[in-house]
mmCIF file of C-alpha atoms and ligand atoms in Angstrom:
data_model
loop_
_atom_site.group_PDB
_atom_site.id
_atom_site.type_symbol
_atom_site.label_atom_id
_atom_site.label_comp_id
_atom_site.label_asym_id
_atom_site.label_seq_id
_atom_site.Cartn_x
_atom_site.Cartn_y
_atom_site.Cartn_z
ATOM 1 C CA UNK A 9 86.655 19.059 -222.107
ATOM 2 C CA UNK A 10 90.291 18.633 -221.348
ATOM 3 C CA UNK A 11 90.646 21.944 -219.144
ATOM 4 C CA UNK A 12 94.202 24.195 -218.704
ATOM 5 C CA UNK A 13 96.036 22.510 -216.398
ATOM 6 C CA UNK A 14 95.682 19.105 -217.510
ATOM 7 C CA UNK A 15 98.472 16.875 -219.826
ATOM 8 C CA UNK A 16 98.496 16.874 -223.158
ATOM 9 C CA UNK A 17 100.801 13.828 -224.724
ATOM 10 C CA UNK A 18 102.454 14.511 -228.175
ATOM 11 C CA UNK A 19 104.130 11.417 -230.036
ATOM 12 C CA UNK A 20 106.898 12.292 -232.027
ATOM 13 C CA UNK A 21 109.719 14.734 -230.550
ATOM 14 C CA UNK A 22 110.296 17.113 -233.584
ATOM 15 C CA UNK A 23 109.628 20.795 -234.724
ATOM 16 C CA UNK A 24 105.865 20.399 -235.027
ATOM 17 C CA UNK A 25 105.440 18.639 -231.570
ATOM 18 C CA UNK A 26 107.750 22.073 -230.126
ATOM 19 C CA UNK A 27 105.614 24.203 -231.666
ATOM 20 C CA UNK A 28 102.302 22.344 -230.848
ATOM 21 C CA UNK A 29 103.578 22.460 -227.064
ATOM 22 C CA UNK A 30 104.372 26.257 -226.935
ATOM 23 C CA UNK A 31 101.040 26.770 -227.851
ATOM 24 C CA UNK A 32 99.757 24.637 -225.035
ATOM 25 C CA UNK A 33 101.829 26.095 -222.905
ATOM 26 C CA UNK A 34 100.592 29.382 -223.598
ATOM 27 C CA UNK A 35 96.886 28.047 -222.760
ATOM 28 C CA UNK A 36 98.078 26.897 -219.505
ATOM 29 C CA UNK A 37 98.430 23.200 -220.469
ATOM 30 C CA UNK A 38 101.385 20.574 -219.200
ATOM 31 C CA UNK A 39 102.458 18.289 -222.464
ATOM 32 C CA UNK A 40 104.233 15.459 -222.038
ATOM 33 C CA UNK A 41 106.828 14.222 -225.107
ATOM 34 C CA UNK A 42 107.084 10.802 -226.251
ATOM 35 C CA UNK A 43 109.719 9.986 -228.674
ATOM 36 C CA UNK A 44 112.862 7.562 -228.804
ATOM 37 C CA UNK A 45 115.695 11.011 -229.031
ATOM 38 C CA UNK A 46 116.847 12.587 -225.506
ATOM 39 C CA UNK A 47 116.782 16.121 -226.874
ATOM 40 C CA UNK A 48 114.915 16.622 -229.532
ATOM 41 C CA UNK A 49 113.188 20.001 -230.703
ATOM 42 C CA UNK A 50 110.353 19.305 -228.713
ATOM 43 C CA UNK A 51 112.058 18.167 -225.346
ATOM 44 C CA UNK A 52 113.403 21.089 -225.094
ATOM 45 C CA UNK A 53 110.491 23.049 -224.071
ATOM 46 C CA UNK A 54 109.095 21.041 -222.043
ATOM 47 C CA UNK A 55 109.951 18.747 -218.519
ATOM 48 C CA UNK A 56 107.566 16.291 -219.043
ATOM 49 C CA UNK A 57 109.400 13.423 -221.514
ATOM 50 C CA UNK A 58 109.711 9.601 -222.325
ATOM 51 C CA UNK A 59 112.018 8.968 -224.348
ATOM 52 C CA UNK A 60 111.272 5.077 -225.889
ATOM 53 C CA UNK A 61 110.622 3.475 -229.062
ATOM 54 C CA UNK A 62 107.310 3.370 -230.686
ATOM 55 C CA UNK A 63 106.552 0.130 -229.812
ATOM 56 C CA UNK A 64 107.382 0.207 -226.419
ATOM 57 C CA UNK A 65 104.285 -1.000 -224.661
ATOM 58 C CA UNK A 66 105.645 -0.758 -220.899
ATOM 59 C CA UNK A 67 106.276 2.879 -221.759
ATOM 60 C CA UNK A 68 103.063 3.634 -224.079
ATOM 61 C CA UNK A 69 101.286 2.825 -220.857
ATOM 62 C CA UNK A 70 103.266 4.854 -218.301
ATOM 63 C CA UNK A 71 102.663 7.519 -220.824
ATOM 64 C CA UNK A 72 98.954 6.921 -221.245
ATOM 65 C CA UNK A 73 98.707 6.931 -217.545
ATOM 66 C CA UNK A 74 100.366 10.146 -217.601
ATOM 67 C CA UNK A 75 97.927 12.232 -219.918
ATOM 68 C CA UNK A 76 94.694 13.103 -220.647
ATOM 69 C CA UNK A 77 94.623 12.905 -224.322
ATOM 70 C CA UNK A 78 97.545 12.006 -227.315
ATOM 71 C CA UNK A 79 98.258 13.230 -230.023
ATOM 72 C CA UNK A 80 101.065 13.297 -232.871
ATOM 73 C CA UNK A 81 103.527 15.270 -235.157
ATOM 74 C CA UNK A 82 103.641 12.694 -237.825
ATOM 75 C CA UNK A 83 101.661 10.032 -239.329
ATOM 76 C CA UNK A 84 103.839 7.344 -239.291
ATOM 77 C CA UNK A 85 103.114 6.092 -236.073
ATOM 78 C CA UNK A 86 102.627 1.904 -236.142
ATOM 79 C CA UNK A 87 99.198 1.248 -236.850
ATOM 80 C CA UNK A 88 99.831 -1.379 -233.309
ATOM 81 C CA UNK A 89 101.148 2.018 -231.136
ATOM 82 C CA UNK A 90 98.152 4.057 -232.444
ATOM 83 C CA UNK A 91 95.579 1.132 -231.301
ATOM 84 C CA UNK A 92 97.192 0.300 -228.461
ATOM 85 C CA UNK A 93 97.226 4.023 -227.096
ATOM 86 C CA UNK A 94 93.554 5.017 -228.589
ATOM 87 C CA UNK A 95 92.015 1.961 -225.993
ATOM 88 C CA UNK A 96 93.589 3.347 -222.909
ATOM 89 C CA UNK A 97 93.083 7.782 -223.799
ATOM 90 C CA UNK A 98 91.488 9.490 -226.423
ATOM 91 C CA UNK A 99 94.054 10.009 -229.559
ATOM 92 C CA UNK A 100 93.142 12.897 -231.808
ATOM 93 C CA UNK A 101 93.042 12.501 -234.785
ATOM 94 C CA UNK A 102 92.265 8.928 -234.507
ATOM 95 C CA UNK A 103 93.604 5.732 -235.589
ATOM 96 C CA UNK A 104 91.355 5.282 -238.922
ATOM 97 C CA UNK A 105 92.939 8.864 -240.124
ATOM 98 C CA UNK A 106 96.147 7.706 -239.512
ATOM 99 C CA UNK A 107 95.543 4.309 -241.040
ATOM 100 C CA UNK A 108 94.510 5.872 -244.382
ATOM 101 C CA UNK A 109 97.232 8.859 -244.394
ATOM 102 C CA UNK A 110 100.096 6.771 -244.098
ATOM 103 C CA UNK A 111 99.441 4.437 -246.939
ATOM 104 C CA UNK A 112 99.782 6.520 -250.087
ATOM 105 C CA UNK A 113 97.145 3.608 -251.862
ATOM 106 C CA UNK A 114 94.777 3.510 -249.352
ATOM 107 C CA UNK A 115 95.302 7.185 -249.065
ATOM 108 C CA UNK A 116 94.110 7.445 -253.075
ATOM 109 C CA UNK A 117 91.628 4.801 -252.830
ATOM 110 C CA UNK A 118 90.413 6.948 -250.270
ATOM 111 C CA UNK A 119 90.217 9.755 -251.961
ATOM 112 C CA UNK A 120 88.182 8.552 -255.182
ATOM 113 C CA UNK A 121 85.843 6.621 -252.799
ATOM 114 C CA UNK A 122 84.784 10.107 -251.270
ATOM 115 C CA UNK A 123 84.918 11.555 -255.250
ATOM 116 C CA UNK A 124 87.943 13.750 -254.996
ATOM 117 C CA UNK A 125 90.469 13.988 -257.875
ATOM 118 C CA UNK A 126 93.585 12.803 -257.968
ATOM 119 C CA UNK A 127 96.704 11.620 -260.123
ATOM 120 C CA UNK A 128 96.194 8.846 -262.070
ATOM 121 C CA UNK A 129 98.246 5.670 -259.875
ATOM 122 C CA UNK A 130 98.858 2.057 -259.997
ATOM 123 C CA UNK A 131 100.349 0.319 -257.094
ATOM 124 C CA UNK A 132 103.627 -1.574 -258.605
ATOM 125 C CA UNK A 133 105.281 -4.633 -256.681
ATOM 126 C CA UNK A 134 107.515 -5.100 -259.345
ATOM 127 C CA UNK A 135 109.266 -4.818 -262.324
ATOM 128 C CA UNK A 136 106.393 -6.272 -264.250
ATOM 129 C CA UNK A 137 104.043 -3.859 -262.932
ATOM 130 C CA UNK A 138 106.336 -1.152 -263.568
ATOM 131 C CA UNK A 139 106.571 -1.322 -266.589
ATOM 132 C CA UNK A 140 102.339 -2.229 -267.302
ATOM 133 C CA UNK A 141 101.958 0.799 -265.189
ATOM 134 C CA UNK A 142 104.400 3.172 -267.209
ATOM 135 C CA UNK A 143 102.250 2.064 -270.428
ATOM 136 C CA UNK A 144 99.073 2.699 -268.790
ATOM 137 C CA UNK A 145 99.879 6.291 -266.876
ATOM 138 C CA UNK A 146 102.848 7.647 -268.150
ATOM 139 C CA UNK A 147 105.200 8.727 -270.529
ATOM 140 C CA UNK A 148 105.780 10.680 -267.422
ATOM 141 C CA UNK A 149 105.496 9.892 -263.430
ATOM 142 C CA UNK A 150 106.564 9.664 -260.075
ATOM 143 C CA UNK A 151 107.468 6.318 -258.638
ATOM 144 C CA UNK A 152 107.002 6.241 -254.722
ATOM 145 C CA UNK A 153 107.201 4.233 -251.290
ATOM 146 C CA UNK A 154 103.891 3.495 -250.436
ATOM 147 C CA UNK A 155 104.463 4.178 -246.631
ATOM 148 C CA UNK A 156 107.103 6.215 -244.903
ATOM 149 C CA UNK A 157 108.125 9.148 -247.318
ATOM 150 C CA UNK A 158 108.326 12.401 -246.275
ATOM 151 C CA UNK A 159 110.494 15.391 -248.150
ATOM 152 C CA UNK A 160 110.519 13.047 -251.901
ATOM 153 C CA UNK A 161 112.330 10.337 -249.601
ATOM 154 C CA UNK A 162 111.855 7.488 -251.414
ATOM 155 C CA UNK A 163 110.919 8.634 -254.662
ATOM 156 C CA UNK A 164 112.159 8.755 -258.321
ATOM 157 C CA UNK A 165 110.826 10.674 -261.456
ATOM 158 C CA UNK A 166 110.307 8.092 -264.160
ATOM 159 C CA UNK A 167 109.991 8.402 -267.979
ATOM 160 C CA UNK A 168 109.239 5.909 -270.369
ATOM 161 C CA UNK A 169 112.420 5.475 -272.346
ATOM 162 C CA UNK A 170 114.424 4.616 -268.696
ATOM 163 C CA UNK A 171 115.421 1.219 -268.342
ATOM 164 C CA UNK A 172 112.854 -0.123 -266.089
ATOM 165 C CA UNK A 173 115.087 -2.908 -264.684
ATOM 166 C CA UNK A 174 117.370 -0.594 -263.852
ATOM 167 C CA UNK A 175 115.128 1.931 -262.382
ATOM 168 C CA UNK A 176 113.031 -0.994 -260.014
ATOM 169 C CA UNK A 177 116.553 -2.069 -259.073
ATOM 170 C CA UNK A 178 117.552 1.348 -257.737
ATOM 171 C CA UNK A 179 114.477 1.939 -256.284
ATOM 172 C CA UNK A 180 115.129 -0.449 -253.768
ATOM 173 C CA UNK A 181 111.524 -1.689 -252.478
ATOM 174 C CA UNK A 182 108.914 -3.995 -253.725
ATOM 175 C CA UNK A 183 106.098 -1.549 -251.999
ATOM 176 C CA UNK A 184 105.865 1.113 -254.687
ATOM 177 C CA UNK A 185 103.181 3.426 -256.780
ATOM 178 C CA UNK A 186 103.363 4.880 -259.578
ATOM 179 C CA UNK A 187 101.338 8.343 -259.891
ATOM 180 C CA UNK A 188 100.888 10.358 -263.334
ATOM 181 C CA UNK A 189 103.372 13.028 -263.568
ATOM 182 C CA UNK A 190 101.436 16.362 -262.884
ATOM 183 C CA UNK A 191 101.824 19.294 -264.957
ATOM 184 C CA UNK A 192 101.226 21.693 -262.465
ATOM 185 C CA UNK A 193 100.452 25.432 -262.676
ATOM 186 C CA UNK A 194 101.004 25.905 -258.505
ATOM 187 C CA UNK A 195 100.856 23.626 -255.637
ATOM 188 C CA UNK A 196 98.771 24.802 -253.127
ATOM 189 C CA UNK A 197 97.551 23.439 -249.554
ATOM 190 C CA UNK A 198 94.784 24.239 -247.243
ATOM 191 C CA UNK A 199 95.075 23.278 -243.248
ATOM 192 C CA UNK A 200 91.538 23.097 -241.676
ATOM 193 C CA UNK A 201 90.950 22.431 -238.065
ATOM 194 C CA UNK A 202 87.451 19.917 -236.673
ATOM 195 C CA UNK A 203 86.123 20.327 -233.389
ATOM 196 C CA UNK A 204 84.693 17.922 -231.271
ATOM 197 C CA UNK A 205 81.187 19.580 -232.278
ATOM 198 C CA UNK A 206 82.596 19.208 -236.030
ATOM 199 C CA UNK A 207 82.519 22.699 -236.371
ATOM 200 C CA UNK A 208 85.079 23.401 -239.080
ATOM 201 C CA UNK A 209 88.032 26.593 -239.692
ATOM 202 C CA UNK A 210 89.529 26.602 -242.835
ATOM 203 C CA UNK A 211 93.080 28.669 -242.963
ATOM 204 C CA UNK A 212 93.074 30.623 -246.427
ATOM 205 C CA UNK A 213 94.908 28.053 -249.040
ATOM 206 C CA UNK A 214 98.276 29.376 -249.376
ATOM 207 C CA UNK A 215 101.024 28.387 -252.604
ATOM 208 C CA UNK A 216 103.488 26.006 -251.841
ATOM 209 C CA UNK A 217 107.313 25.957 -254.210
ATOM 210 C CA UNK A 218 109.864 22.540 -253.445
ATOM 211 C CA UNK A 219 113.500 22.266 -253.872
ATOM 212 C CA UNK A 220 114.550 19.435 -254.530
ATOM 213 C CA UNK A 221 110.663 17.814 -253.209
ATOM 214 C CA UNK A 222 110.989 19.579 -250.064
ATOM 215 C CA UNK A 223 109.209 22.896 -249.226
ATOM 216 C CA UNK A 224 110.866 25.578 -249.684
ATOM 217 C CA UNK A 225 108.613 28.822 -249.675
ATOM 218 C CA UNK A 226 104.761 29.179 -248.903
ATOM 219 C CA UNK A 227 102.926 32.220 -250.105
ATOM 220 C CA UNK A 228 99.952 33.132 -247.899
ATOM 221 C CA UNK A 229 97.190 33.666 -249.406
ATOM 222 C CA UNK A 230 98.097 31.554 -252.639
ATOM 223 C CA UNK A 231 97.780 33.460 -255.936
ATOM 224 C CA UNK A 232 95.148 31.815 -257.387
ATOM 225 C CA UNK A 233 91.359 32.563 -258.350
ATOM 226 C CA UNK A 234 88.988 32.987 -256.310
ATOM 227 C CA UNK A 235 87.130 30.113 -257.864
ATOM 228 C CA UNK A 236 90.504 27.603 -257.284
ATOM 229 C CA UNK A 237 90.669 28.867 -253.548
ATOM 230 C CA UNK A 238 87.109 28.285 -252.905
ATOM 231 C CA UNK A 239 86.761 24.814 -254.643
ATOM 232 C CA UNK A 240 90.375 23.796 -252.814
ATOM 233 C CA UNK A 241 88.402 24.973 -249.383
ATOM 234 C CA UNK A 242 85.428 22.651 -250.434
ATOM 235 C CA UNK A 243 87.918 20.054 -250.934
ATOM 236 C CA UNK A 244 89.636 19.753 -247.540
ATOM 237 C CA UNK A 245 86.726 20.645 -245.642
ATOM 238 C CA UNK A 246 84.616 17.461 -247.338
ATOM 239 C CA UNK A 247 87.985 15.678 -246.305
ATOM 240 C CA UNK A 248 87.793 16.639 -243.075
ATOM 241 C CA UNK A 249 84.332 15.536 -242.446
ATOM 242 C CA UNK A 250 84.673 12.140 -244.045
ATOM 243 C CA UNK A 251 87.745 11.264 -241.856
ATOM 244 C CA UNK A 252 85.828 12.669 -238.765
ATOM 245 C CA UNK A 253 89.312 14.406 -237.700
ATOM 246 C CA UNK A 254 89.292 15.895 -234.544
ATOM 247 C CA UNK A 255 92.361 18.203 -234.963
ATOM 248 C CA UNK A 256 93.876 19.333 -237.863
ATOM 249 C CA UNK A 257 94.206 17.994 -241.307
ATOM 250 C CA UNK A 258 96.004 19.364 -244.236
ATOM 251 C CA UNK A 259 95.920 18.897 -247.607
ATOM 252 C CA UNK A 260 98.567 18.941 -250.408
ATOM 253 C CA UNK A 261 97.213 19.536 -254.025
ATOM 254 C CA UNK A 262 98.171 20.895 -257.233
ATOM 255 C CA UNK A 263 96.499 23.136 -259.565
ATOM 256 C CA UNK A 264 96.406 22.334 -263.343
ATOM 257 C CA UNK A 265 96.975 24.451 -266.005
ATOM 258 C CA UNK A 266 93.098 24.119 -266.299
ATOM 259 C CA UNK A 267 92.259 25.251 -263.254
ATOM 260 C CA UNK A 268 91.691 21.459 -262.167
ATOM 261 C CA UNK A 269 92.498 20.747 -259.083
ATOM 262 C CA UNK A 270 94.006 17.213 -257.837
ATOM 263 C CA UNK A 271 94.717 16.016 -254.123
ATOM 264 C CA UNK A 272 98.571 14.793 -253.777
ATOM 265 C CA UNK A 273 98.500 13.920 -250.377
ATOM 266 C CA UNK A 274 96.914 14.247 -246.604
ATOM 267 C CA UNK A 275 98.833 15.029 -243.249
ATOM 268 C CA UNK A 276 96.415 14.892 -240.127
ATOM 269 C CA UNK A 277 98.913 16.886 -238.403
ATOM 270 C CA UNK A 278 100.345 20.312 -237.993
ATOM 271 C CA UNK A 279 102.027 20.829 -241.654
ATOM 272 C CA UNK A 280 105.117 23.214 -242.899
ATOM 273 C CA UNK A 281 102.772 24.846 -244.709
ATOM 274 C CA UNK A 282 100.692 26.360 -242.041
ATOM 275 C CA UNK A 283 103.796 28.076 -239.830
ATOM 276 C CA UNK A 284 102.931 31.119 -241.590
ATOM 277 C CA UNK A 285 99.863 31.185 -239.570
ATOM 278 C CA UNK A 286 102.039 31.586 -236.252
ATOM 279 C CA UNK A 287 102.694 35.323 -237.043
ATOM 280 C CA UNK A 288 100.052 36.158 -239.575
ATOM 281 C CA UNK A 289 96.621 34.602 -238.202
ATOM 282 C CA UNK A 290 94.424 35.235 -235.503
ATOM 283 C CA UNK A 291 94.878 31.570 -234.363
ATOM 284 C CA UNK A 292 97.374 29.645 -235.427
ATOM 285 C CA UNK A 293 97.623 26.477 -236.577
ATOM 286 C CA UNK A 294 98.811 24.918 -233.272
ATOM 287 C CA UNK A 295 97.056 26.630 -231.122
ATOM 288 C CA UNK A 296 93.536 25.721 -233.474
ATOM 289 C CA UNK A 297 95.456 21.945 -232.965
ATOM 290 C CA UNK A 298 95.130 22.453 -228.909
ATOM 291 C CA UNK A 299 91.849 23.705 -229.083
ATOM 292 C CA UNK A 300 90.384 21.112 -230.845
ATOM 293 C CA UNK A 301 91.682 18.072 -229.033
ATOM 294 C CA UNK A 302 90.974 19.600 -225.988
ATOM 295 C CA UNK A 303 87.364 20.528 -226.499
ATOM 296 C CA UNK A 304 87.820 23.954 -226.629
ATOM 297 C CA UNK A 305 85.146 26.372 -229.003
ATOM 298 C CA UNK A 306 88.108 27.010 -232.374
ATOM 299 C CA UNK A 307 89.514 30.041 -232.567
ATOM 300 C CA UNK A 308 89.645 32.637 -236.202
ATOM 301 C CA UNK A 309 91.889 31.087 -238.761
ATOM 302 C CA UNK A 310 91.539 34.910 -240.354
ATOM 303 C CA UNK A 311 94.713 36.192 -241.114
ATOM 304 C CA UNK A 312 95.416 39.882 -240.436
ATOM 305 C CA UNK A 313 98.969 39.915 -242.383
ATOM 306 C CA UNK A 314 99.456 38.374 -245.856
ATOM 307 C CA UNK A 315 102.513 36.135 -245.580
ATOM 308 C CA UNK A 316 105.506 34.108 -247.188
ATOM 309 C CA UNK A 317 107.355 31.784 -245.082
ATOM 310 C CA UNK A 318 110.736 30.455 -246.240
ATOM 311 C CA UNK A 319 112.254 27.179 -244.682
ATOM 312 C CA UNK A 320 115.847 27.248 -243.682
ATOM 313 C CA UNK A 321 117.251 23.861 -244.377
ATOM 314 C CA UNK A 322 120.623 22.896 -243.410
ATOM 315 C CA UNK A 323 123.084 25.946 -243.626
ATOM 316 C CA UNK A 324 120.410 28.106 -244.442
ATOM 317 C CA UNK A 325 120.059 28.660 -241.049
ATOM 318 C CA UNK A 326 122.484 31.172 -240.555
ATOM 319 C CA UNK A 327 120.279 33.216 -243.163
ATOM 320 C CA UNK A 328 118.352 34.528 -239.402
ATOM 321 C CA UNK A 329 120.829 36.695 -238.911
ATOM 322 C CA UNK A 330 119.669 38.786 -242.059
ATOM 323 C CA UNK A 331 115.769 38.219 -241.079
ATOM 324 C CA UNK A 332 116.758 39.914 -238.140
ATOM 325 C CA UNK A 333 117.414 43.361 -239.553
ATOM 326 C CA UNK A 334 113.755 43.314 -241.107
ATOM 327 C CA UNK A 335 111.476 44.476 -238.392
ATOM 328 C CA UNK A 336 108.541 42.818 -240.112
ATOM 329 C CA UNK A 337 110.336 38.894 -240.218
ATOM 330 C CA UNK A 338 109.693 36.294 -237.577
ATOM 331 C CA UNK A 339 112.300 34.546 -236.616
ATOM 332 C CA UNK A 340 111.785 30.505 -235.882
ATOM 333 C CA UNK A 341 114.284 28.322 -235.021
ATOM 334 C CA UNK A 342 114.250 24.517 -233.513
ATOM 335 C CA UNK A 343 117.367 24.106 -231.388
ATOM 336 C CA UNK A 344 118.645 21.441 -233.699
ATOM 337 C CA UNK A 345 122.403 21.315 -233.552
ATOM 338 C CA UNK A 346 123.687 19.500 -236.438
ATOM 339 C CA UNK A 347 122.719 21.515 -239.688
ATOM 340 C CA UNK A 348 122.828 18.300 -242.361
ATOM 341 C CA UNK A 349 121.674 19.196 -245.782
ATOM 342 C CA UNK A 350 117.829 18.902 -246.295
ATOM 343 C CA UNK A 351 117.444 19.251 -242.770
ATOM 344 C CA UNK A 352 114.794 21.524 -241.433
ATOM 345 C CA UNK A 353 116.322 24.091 -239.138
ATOM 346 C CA UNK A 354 114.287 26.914 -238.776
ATOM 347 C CA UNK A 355 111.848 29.411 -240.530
ATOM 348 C CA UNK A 356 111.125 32.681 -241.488
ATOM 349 C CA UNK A 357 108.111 34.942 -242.421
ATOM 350 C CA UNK A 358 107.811 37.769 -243.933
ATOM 351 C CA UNK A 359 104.876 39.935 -242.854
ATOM 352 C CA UNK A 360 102.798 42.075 -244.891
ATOM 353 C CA UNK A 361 100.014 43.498 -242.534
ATOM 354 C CA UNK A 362 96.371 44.312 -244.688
ATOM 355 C CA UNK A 363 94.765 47.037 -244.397
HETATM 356 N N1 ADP B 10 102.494 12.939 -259.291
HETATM 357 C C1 ADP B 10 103.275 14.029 -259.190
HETATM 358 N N2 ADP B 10 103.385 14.899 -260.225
HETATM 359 C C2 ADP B 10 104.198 15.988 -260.137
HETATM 360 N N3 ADP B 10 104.922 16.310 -259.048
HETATM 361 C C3 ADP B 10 104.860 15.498 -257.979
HETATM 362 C C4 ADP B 10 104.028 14.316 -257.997
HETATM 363 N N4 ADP B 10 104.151 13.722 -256.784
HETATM 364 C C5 ADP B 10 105.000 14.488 -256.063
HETATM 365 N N5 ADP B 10 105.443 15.547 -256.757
HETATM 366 C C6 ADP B 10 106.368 16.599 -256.255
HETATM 367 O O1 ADP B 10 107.130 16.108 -255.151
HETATM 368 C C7 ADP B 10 106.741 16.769 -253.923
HETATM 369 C C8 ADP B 10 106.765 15.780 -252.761
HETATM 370 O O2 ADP B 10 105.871 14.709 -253.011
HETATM 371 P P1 ADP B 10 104.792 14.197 -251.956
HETATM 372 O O3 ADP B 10 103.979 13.155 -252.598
HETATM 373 O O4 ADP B 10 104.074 15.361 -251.380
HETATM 374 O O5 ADP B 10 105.697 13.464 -250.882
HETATM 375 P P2 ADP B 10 106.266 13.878 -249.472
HETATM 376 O O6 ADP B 10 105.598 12.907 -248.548
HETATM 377 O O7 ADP B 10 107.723 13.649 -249.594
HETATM 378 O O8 ADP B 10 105.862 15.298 -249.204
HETATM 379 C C9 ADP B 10 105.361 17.341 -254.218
HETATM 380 O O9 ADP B 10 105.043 18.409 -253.377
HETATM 381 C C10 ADP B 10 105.542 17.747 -255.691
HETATM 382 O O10 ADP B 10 106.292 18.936 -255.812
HETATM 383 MG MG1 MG B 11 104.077 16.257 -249.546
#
């Protein structure tokens, strides 16, 4: 067990790895930040930093040296900087869950290899394929960078009567899948948390809107039946077992007009979706994070408030000021100074205790 006291290292220097290390902090933990920004959310909060590139060994080691067991906010660490760190501490989750979620085609074949659903998809390396995959899985679908999207960077919606040229031109890289456009009734998402026992907490799968393919508003619990919660429970916790996380995985998905539902993608990470669970649960998400790397028994994922968390991106973020008048709205916000559009700010949720 890594016990209070001891140094937790967090790659990636964001909101996730701020919030992840106030909820250390509150269990008496140091955590150390490695990223390549000076002042980044997550510096803020805490002494201990290194700020570096990803693939700087010299300071991957000093930082190894200097902790007692890594982890990350995002899963596009190198696949070289997640081996590299795993042989000299422990790195939860490990490299092979990292491996898979940052590949959106391994991340698929994945997927069906374990026998969850997903979106029909090709992987397209050029125009040629483009257009073989449009026949096969369209009229309709979502062309996408296999690696390093996040927020629908790097995607484009596709129909059949585009001009392909023109589309694979604009889309820039020769890297690419193509997924079936889903016509979905609700997205939804469910975060669970593994132990080092593999004991398993599922948080309640909550509804997830975009804008513009980033999140926007989560509605905790999602409004869905109780047949679509449980099998989208099932879902991530057989995920979660196959990867052998220890930490926290969530899982994107969408929910057909048929009740079907499909995985779009896997974060082993803290997720936007879960910061409802800071105000509303009996452990949140980053604290369940802590608890698992660490060795600690998991704590309830049972909410005692039903929820709905709205992002403030960009200029949104002066919409606190009007949270603040509502006694029962949590106020979040990650010390970013430069409020560029799409840019996540801050957050808040509204509470709505149960009875
Ligand atoms: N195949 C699809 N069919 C319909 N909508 C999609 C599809 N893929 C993505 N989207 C929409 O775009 C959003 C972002 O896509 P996602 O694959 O989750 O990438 P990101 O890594 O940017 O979150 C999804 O939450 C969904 O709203
Ligand atoms: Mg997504």
């Amino acid at each position: 067990m890594i016990e209070p006291g001891q140094t937790i290292g967090i790659l990636g220097g964001g909101q996730l790895g701020r919030m992840t290390a106030l909820a250390a902090l509150a269990l008496g933990y140091r955590c150390h930040i490695f990223s390549p920004d000076k002042d980044g959310p997550a510096k803020q909060v805490t002494p201990l930093a290194t700020d570096a590139d990803y693939d700087d060994k010299a300071a991957l080691a000093k930082f190894a040296a200097a902790v007692d067991v890594i982890t990350f906010e995002f899963e596009n660490v190198p696949a070289d900087t997640a081996e590299y760190l795993a042989a000299l501490k422990p790195l939860r989750p490990g490299a092979s869950a990292l491996r898979i979620a940052q590949d959106r085609i391994k991340e698929k074949d994945f997927l069906r290899s374990i026998g969850v659903a997903t979106a029909p998809y090709r992987a397209v390396g050029s125009e040629e394929a483009l257009r073989r995959a449009m026949d096969e899985i369209g009229p309709r679908g979502v062309l996408k960078t296999v690696r390093m999207g996040y927020d629908g960077k790097g995607q484009m919606a596709m129909r059949a009567e585009m001009d392909m040229a023109a589309a694979w031109q604009s889309f820039g890289s020769t890297d690419g899948i193509l997924e079936g456009f889903v016509e979905f009734a609700c997205e939804v998402s469910v975060i669970v948390a593994r132990g080092e026992n593999g004991k398993i907490a599922t948080y309640t799968p909550v509804e997830n809107q975009h804008v513009n393919h980033i999140l926007d508003t989560t509605i905790a619990p999602a409004r869905v039946s109780p047949e679509v919660s449980m099998r989208a429970e099932a879902i991530a916790h057989h995920i979660a077992e196959k990867l052998e996380i220890i930490g926290l995985l969530a899982v994107e998905m969408f929910v057909t007009h048929e009740g079907e539902v499909l995985v779009n993608e896997l974060a082993p990470r803290p997720h936007n979706s879960g910061h409802w669970t800071i105000d509303a649960c009996y452990t949140n998400q980053f604290e369940q994070l802590v608890r698992a790397i660490c060795g600690l028994p998991l704590g309830s994922p049972a909410h005692h408030s039903d929820a709905v968390m709205k992002n403030l991106i960009g200029t949104d973020i002066a919409k606190w000021r009007e949270a603040a008048n509502d006694p029962l709205q949590k106020i979040h916000l990650y010390g970013k100074e430069n409020a560029a559009p799409g840019r996540k700010m801050g957050h808040v949720t509204k509470l709505t205790p149960r009875r």
